mmCIF file of C-alpha atoms in Angstrom:
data_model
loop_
_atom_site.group_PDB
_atom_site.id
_atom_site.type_symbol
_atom_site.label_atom_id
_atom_site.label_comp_id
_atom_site.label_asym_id
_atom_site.label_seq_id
_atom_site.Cartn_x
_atom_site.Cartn_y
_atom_site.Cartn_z
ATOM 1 C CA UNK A 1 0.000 0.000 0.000
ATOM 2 C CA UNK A 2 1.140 3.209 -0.744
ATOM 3 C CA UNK A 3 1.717 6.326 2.142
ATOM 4 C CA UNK A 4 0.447 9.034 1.770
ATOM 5 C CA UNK A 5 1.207 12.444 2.896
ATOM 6 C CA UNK A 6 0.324 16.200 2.421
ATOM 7 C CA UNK A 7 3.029 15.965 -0.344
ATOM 8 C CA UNK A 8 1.804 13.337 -2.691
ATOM 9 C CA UNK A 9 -2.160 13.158 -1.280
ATOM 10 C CA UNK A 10 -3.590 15.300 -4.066
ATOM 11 C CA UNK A 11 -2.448 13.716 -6.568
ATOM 12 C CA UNK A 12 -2.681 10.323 -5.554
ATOM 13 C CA UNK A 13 -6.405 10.409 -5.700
ATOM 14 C CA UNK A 14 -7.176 12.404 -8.587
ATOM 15 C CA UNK A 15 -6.126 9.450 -10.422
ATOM 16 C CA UNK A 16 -8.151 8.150 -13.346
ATOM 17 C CA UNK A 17 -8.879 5.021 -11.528
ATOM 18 C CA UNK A 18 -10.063 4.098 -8.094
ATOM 19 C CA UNK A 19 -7.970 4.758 -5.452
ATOM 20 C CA UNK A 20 -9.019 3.312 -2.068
ATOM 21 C CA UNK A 21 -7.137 5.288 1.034
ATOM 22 C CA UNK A 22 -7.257 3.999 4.444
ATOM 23 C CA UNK A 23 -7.394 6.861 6.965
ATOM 24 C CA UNK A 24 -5.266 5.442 10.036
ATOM 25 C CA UNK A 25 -2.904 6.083 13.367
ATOM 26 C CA UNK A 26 -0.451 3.870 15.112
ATOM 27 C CA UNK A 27 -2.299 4.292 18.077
ATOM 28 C CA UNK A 28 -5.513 2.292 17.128
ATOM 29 C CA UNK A 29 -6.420 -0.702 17.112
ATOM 30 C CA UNK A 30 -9.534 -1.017 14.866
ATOM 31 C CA UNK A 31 -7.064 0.013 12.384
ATOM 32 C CA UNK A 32 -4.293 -2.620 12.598
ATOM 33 C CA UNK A 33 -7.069 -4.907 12.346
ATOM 34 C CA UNK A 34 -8.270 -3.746 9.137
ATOM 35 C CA UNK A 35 -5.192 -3.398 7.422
ATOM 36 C CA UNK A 36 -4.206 -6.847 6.527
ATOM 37 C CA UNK A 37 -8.052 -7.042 4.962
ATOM 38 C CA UNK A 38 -6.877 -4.263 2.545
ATOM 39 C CA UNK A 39 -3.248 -5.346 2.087
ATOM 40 C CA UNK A 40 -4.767 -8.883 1.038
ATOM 41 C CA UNK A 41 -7.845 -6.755 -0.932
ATOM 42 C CA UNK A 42 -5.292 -5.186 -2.661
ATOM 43 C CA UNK A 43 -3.647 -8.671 -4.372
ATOM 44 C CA UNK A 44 -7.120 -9.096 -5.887
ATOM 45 C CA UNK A 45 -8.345 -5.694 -6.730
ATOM 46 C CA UNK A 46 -5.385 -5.201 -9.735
ATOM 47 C CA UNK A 47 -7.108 -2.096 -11.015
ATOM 48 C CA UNK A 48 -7.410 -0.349 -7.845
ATOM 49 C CA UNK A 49 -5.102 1.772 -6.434
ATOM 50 C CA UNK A 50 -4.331 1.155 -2.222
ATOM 51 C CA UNK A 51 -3.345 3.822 -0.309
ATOM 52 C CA UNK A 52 -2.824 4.999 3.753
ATOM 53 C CA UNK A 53 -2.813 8.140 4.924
ATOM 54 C CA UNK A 54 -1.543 8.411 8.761
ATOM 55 C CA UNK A 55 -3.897 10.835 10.390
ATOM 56 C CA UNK A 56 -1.802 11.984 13.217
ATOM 57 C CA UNK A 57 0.909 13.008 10.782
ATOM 58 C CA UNK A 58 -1.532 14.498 8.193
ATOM 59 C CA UNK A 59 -4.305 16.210 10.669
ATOM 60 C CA UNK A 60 -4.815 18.884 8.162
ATOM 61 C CA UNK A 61 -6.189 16.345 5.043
ATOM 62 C CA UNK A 62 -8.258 14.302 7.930
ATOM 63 C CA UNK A 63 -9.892 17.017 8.670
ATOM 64 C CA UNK A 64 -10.440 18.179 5.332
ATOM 65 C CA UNK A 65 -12.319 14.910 5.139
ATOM 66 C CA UNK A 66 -14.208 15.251 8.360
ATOM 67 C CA UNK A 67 -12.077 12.035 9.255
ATOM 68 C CA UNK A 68 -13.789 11.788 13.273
ATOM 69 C CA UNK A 69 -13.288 7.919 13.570
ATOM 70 C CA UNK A 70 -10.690 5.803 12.274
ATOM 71 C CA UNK A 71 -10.496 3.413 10.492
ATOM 72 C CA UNK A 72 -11.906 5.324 7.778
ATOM 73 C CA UNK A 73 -11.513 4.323 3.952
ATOM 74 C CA UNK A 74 -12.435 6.845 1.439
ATOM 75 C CA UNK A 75 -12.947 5.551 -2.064
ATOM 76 C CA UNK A 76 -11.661 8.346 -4.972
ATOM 77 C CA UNK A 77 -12.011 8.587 -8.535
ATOM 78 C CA UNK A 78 -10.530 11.673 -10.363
ATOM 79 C CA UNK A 79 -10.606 13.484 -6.786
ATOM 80 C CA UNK A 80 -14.370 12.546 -6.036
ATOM 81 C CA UNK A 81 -15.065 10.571 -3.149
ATOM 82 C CA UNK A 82 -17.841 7.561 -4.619
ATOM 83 C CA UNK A 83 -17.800 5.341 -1.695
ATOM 84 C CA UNK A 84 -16.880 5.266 2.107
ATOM 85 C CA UNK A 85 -16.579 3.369 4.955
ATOM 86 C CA UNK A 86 -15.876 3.884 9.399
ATOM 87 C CA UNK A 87 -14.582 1.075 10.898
ATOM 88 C CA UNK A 88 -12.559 -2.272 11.067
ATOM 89 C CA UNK A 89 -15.279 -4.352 8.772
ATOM 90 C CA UNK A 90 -14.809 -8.333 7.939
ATOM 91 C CA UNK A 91 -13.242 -8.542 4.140
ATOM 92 C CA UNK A 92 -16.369 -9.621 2.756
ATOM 93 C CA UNK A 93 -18.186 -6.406 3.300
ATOM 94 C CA UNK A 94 -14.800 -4.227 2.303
ATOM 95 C CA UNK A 95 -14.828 -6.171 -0.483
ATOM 96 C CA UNK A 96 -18.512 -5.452 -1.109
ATOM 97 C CA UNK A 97 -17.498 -1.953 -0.802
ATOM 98 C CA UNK A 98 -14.986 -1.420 -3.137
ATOM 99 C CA UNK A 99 -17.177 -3.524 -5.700
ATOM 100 C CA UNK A 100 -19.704 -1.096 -4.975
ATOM 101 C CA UNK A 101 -17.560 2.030 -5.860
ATOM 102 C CA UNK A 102 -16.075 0.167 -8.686
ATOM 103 C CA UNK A 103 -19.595 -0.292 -10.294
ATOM 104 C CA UNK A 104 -19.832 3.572 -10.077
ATOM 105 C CA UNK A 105 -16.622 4.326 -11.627
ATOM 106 C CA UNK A 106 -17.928 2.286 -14.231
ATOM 107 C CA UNK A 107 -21.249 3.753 -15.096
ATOM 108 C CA UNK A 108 -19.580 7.032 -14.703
ATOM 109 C CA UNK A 109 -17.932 5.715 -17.859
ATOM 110 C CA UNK A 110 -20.599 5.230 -19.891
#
């Protein structure tokens, strides 16, 4: 997964493709539980862009983002959030989720 940082976040996710960032701090737990579920996500999803963005060194973007909770995952295309998630979630409903946003980016398309 790719870090991100005030530096490269911008750019990152005004990609022409979906680009999934997980919102996340060292500190919490929820989050270290989620991020092998993306990490393994990511293996499948080869058309999807992973990302991480640490919240406590990037407080600025997260609150940009109204980022309250974490875990959160916000799901880009061309800068536009199309789908979003708060929380450590099993992989079948991330993988739901990201199916979900994919299916937008797609009729977008058309």
């Amino acid at each position: 997964m790719k870090v991100l940082n005030k530096e490269n976040f911008y750019d990152e996710i005004n990609k022409d493709k979906l680009v999934v960032v997980d919102f996340w701090a060292e500190w919490c737990m929820p989050c270290h539980m989620l991020a092998p579920v993306l990490e393994k996500l990511e293996k499948e999803f080869k058309d999807v862009e992973f990302a991480k963005l640490n919240t406590d060194e990037n407080p600025e973007i997260a609150m940009q983002y109204g980022i309250f909770s974490i875990p959160t995952v916000l799901m880009f295309y061309k800068g536009e959030i199309v789908n979003s998630f708060v929380g450590a979630m099993p992989e079948s409903v991330v993988r739901r989720e990201i199916e979900k946003a994919l299916e937008k980016v797609k009729n977008e398309g058309n």
